[in-house]
Coordinates of C-alpha atoms in Angstrom, one line a residue:
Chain A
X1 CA 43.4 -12.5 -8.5
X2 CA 41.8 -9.0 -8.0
X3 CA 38.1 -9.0 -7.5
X4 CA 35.7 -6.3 -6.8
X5 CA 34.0 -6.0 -3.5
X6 CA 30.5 -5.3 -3.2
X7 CA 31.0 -1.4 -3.2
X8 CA 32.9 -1.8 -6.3
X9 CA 30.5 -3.9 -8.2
X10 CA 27.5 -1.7 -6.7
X11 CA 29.3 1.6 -8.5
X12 CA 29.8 -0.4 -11.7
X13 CA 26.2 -1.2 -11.7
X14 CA 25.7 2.9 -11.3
X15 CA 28.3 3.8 -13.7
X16 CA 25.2 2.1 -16.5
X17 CA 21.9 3.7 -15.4
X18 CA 21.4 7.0 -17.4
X19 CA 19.6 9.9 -16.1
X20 CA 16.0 9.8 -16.6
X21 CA 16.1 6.0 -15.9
X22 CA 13.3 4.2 -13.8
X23 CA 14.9 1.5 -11.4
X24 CA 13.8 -1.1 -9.4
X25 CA 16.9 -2.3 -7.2
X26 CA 16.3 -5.7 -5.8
X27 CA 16.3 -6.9 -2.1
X28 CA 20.0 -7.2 -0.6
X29 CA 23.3 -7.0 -2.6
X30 CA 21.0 -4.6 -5.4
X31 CA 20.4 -2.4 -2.6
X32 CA 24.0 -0.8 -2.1
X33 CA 24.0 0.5 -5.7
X34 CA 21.5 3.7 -4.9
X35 CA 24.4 4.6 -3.0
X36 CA 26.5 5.2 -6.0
X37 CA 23.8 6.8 -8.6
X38 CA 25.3 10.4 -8.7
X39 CA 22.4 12.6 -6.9
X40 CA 23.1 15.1 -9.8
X41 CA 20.9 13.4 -12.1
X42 CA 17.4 12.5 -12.2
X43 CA 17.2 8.4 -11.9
X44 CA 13.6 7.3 -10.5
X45 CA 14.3 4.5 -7.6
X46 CA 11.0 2.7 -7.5
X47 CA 9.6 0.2 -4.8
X48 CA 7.4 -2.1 -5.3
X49 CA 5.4 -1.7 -2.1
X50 CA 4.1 1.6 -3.4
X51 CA 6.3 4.5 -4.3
X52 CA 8.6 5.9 -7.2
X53 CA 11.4 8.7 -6.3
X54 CA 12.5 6.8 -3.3
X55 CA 15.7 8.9 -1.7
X56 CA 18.4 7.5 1.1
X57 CA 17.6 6.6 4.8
X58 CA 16.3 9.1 7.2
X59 CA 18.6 10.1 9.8
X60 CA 18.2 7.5 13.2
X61 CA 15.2 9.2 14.8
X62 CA 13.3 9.9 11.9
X63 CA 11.9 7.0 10.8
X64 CA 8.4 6.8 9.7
X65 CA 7.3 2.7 9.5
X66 CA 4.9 4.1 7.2
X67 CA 7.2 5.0 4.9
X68 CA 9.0 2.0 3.8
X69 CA 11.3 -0.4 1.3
X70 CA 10.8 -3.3 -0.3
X71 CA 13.1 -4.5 2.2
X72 CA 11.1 -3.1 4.9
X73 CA 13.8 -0.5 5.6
X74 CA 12.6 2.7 6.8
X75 CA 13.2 5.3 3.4
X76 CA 12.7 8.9 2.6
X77 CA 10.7 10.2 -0.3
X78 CA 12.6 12.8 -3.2
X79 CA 10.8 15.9 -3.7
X80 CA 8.4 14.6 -6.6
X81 CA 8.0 11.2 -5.8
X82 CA 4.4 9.3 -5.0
X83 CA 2.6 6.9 -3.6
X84 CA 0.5 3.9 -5.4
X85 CA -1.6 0.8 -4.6
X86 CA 0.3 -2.7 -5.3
X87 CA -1.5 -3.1 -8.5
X88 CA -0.3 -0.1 -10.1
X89 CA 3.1 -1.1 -8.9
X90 CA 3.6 -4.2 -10.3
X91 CA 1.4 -2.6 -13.7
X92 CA 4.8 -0.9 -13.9
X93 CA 7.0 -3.5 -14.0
X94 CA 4.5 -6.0 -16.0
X95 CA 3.8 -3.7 -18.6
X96 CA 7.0 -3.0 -19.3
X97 CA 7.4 0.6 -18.2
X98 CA 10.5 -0.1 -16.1
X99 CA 13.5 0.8 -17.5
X100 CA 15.8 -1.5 -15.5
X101 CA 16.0 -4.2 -12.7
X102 CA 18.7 -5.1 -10.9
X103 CA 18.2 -8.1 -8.4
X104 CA 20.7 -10.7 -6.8
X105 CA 20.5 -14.5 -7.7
X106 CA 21.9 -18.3 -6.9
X107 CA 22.2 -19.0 -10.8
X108 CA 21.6 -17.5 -14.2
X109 CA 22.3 -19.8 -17.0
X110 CA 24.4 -18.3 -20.2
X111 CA 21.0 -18.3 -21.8
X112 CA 19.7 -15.5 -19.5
X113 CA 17.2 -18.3 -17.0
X114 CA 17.4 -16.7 -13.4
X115 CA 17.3 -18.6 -10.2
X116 CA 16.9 -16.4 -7.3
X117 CA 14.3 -17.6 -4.9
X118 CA 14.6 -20.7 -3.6
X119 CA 17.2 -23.3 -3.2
X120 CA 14.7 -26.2 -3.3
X121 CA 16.1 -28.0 -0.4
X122 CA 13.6 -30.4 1.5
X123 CA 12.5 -28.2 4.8
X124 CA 13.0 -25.0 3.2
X125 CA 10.1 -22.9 3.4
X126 CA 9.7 -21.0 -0.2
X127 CA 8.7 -17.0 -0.4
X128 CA 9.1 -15.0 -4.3
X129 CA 7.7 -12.0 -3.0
X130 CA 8.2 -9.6 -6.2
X131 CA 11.0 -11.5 -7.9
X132 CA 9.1 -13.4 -10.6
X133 CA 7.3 -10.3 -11.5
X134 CA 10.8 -8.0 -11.6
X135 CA 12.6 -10.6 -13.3
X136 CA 10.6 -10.7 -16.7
X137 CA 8.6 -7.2 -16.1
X138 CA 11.5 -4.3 -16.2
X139 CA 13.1 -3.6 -20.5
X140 CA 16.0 -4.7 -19.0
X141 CA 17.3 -7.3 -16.0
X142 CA 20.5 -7.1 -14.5
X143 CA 22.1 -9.1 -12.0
X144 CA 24.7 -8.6 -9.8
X145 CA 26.5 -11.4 -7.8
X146 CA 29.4 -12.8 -6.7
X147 CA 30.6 -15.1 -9.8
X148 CA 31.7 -17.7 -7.8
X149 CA 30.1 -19.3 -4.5
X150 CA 31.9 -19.6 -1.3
X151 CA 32.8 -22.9 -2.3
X152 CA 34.1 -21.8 -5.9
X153 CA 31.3 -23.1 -8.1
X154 CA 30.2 -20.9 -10.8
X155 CA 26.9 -19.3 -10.7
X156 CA 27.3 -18.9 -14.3
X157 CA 25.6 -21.9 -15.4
X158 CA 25.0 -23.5 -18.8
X159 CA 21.2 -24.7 -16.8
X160 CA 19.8 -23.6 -14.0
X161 CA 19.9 -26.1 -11.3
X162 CA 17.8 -24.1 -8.6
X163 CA 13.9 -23.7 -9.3
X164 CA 13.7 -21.0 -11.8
X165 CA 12.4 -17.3 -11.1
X166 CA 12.0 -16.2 -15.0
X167 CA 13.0 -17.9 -18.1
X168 CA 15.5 -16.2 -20.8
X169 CA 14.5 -12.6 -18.4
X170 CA 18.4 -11.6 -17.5
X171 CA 20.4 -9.4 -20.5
X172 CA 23.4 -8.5 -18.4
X173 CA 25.6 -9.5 -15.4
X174 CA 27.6 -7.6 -13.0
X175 CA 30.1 -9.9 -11.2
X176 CA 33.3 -9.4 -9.1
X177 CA 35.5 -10.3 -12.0
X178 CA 34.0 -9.7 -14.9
X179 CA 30.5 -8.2 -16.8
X180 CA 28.5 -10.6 -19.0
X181 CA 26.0 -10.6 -21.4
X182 CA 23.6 -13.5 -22.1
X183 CA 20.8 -14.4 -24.3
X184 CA 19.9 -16.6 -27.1
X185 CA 23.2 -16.6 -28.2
X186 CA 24.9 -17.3 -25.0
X187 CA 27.6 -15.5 -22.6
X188 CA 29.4 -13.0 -23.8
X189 CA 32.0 -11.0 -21.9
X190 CA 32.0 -7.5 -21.8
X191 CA 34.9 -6.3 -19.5
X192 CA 37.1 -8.1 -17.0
X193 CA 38.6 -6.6 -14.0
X194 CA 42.4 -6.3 -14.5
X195 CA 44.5 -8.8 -14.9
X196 CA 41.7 -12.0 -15.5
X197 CA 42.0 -13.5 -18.7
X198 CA 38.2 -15.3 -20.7
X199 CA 40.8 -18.3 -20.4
X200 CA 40.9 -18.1 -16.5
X201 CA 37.2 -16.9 -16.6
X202 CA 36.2 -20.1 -18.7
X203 CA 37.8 -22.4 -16.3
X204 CA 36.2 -20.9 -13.3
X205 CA 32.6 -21.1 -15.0
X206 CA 33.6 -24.1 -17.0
X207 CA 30.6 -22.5 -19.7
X208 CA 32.0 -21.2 -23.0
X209 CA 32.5 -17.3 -23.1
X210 CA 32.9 -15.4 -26.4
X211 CA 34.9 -12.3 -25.5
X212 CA 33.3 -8.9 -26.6
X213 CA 33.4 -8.1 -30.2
X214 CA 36.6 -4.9 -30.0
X215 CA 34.7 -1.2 -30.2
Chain B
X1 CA -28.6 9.1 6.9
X2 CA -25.8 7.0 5.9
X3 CA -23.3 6.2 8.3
X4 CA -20.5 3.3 8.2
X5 CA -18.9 4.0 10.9
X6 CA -18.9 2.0 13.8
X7 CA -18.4 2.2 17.5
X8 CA -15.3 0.0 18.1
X9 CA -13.2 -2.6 16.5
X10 CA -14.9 -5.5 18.0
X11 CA -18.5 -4.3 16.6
X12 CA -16.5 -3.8 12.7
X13 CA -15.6 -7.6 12.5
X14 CA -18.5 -9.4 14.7
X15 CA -19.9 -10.6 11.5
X16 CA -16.7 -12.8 10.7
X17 CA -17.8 -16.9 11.3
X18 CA -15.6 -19.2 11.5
X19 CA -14.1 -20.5 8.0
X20 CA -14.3 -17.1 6.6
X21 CA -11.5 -16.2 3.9
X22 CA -10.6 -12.4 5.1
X23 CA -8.1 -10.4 3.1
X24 CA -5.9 -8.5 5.4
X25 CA -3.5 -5.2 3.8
X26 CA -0.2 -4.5 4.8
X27 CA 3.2 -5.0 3.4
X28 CA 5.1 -6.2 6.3
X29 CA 3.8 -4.2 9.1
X30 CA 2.8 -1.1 7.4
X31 CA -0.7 -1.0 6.4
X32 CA -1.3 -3.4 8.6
X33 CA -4.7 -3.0 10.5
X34 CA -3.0 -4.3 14.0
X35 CA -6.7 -3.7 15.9
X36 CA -9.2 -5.1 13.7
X37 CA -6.8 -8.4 13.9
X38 CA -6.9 -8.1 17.7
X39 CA -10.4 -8.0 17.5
X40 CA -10.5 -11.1 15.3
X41 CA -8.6 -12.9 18.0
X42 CA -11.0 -11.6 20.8
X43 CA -14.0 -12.7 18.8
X44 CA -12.6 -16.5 18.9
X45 CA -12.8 -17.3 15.1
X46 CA -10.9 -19.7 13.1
X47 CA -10.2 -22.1 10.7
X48 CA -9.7 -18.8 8.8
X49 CA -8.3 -18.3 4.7
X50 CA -6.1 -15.3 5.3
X51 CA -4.6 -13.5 1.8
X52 CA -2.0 -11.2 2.8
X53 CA 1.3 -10.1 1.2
X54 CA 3.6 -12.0 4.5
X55 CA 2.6 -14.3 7.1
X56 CA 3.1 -12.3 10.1
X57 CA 5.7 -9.9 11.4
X58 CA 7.0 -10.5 14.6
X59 CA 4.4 -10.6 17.6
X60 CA 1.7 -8.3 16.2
X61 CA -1.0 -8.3 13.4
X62 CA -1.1 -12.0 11.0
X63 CA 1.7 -13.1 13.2
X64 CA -0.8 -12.6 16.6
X65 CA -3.2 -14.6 14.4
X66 CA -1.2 -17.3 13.3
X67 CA 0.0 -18.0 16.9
X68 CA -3.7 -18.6 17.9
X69 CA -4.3 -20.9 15.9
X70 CA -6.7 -19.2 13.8
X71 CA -5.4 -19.9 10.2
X72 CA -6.4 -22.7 8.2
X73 CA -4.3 -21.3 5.3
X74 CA -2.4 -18.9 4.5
X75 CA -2.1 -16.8 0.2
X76 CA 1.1 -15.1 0.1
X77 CA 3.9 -14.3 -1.9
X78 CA 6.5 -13.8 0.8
X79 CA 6.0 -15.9 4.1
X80 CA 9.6 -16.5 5.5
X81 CA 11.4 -13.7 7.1
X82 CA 13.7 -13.1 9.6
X83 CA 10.8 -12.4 12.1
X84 CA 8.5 -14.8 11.1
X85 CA 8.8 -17.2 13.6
X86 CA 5.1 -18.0 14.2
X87 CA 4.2 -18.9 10.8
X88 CA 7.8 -21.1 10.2
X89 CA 6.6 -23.2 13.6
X90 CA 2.7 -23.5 12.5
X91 CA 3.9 -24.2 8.7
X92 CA 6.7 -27.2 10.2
X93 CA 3.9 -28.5 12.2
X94 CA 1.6 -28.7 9.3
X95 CA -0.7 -27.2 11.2
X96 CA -1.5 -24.6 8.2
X97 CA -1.7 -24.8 4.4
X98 CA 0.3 -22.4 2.3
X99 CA -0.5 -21.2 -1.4
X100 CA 2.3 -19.3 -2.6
X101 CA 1.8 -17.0 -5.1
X102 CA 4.4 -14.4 -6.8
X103 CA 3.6 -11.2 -5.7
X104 CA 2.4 -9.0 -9.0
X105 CA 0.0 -12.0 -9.7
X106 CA -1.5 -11.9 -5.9
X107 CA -2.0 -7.8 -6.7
X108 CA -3.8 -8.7 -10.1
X109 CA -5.5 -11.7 -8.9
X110 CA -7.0 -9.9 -6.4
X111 CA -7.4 -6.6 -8.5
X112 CA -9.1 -9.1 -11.0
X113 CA -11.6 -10.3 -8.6
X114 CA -12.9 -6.8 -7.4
X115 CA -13.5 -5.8 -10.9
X116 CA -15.6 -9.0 -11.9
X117 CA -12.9 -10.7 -14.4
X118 CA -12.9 -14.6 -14.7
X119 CA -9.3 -15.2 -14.8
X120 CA -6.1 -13.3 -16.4
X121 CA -3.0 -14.2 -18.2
X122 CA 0.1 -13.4 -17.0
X123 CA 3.8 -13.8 -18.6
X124 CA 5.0 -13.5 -14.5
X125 CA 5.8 -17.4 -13.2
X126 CA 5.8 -19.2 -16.6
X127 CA 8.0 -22.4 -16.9
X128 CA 8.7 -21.8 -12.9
X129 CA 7.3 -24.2 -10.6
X130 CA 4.7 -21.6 -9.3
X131 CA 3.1 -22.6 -12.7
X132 CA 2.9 -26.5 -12.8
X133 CA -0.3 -28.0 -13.8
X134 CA -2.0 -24.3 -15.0
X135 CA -2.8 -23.7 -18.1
X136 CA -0.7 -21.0 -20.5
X137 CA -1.3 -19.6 -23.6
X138 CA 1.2 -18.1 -25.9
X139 CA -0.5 -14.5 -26.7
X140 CA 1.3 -11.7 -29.2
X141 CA 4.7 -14.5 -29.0
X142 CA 4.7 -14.1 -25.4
X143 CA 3.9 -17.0 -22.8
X144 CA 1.6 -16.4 -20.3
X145 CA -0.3 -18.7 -17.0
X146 CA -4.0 -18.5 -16.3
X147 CA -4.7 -17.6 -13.1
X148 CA -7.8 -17.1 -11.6
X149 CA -9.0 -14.2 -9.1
X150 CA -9.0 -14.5 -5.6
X151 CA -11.8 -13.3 -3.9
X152 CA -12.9 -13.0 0.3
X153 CA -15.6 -12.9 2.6
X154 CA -14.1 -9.8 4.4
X155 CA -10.8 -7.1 3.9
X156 CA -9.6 -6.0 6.8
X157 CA -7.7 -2.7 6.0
X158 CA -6.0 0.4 7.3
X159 CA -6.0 3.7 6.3
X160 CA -5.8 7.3 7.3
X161 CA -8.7 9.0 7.0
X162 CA -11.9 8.1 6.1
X163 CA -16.0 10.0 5.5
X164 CA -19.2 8.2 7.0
X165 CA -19.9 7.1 3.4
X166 CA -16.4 5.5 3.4
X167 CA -14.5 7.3 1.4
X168 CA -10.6 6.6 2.1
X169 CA -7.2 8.2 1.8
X170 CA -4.3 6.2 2.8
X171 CA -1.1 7.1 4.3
X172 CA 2.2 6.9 2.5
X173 CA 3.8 3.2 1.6
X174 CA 1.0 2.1 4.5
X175 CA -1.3 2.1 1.0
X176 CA -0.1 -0.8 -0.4
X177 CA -3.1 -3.9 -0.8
X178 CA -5.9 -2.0 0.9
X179 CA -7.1 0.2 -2.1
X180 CA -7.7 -3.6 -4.0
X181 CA -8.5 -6.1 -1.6
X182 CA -11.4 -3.0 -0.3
X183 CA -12.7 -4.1 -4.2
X184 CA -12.3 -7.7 -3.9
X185 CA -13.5 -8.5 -0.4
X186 CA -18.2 -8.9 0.0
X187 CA -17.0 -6.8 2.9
X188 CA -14.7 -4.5 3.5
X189 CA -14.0 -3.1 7.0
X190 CA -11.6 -0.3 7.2
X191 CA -9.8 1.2 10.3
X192 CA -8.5 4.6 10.1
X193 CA -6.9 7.4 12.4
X194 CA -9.8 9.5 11.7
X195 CA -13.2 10.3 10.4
X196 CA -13.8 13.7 9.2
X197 CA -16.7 15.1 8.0
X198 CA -18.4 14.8 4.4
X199 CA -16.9 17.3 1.7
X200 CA -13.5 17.3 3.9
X201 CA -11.7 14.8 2.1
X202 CA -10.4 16.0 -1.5
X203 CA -12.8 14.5 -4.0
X204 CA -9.8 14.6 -6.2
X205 CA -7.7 12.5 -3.8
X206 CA -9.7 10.3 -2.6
X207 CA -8.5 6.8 -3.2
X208 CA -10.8 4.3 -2.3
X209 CA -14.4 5.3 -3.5
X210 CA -17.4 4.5 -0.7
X211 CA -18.9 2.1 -2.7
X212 CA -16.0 -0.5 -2.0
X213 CA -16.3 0.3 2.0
X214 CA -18.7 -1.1 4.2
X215 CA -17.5 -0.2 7.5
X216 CA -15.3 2.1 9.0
X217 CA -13.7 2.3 12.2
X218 CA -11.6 4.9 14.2
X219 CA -9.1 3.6 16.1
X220 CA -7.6 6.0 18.5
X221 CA -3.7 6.6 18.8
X222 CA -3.4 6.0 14.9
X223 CA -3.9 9.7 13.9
X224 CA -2.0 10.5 16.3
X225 CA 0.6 8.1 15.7
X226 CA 0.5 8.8 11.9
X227 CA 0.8 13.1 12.4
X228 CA 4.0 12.1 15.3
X229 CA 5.6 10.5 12.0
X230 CA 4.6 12.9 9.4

């Protein structure tokens, strides 16, 4: 079966954030998609430690551990970009004024529930950092994950299993095999990477999938 | 004359007792007021409340705290990390108590208590199990969880330049809690790579008003440290 790799699904990710946007990408797999946002257009990366018009690594040398990811990777900063205080930040994602948020997760039910922070296992020591506030704050939540896990369950759920992040907070997801919408209504597919059938993606997830309504 | 400045690191936090909740900035290990927390440690203190975004980074800062056994408990939103090895050994032992809270809602708690509120609603954390037992309230068809502010004794803070009425600019992503937890904290001691004189810092661009500053402290090698990375 073909599948995307994570460079792939990172520049399908890209391929749907227009110019002007303002984007928070998530800790980890979310990461690798600033890496495919064509540096042509104006898209506003923001971090929710404190700054908006966040640009690519600095060179080896040139770090400054003052300037800083969520991810506590040493950044740059785009001509144009700024600094704020933690409250302001997170103002921007509770109050709705981000555009789009694109973070990683163990399960999102067909029903758009996410689980992304914890795996509830006894001995596990929790930490949410900023995901409960990205996950309902941003217009629009995507995620972007493997659809299977390495031992070939779906983490396309019809329930969350996993402690939940955000309730009904996830519109769209970006997989290795296929896109997805969910909501209200339930999952919808969108597109499929060549040569998978909703048939073969329904027994994989084992949730029903209405395909996408023809353009 | 007015003059917050004091002479030395140890002198900014000798009025910390033991049991004291102190709010210390930094995301990770920028911001974070590395000094002031040494000073702590020298001053022998514990059975101390720390709210701070992590639990310690490494060797330095929280971390250094942590290992001495200083912390009763711990307010975070983002304890485990690949490098937190002091905190995951105290937390296993049950030697410390953690209150994890998401991380917007620590920002607003804490922004809450500096500017007098008596709680907040907040749609982040409903129906997760960050939210059991509080109450919620469904406001304009959205749900929402009280949560109440979180106040301290002290904030210990770092930031890059301050006046001797206390006046402070901050440095770059190293910004981060200090402008709120400087509101929220009785007092708020501040360490900084330098204090310049009054009128020099940008009335425009000043973040942190005076008024939320009660002593400030210049720690040498920051400045310099800070205009190396700049």
């Amino acid at each position: 079966m073909n599948r995307l790799n994570r460079d792939q699904m990172a520049a399908r990710v890209a391929r749907d954030i227009p110019e002007g946007a303002y984007v928070n990408l998530g800790i980890g797999l979310p990461t690798k998609v600033a890496n495919y946002l064509d540096t042509g257009r104006d898209i506003f990366l923001q971090s929710e430690n404190g700054l908006l018009g966040m640009g690519p690594a600095p060179a080896p040398g040139e770090e400054d551990w003052e300037l800083i990811n969520a991810g506590k990777q040493a950044v740059t900063l785009l001509s144009g970009g700024c600094f704020f205080h933690h409250a302001d930040s997170f103002a921007m994602m509770r109050g709705g004024h981000l555009d789009i948020c694109v973070l990683g997760a163990f399960q999102v039910s067909i029903h758009g529930d996410l689980a992304n922070w914890h795996t509830g296992e006894p001995g596990a020591i929790p930490a949410v950092g900023g995901a409960m506030d990205l996950a309902i704050g941003a217009k629009q939540t995507f995620v972007m994950m493997e659809l299977l896990t390495r031992q070939g369950k779906s983490k396309l759920v019809e329930a969350c299993t996993y402690p939940l992040t955000g309730l009904g907070c996830v519109s769209r997801i970006y997989t290795d095999l296929a896109v997805f919408d969910v909501g209200l209504k339930g999952a919808r597919v969108i597109e499929t990477v060549d040569g998978v059938s909703i048939d073969e993606l329904e027994r994989l997830t084992g949730v029903p999938l209405r395909a996408s309504a023809p353009a | 004359m007015i003059d917050k400045q004091v002479a030395n690191a140890e002198a900014a936090v000798a009025d910390i007792q033991d049991g004291a909740s102190v709010m210390i900035g930094g995301f990770g290990t920028a911001g974070m007021p590395d000094e002031l927390i040494d000073a702590l440690i020298t001053r022998g203190v514990g059975d101390l409340t720390i709210i701070n975004n992590n639990a310690g980074n490494g060797e330095t800062g929280v971390a250094a705290l942590i290992k001495a056994g200083r912390v009763r408990r711990i307010v975070c939103s983002f304890p485990r990390q690949s490098d937190s090895h002091h905190f995951d050994a105290a937390y296993r032992a049950g030697q410390l108590e953690l209150e994890l809270v998401p991380q917007g809602n620590l920002a607003a708690r804490i922004q809450a208590a500096g500017a007098g509120l008596g709680a907040i609603f907040t749609p982040t954390g409903y129906g997760t199990l960050l939210a059991q037992g509080k109450e919620t309230r469904e406001i304009d068809g959205r749900r929402h969880v009280l949560e109440y502010p979180i106040h301290a004794d002290f904030a210990l803070i770092k930031a890059h330049r301050a006046d001797r009425w206390g006046n402070l600019v901050y440095r770059k992503t190293a910004r981060n809690f200090g402008p709120i937890m400087a509101m929220a904290a009785r007092t708020t001691i501040a360490q900084v790579g330098e204090v310049v004189a009054l009128g020099d810092l940008d009335p425009e661009a000043v973040v942190t008003p005076g008024i939320f500053v009660q002593h400030v402290v210049a720690i040498a090698g920051v400045a310099t440290l800070a205009a190396a990375a700049a």
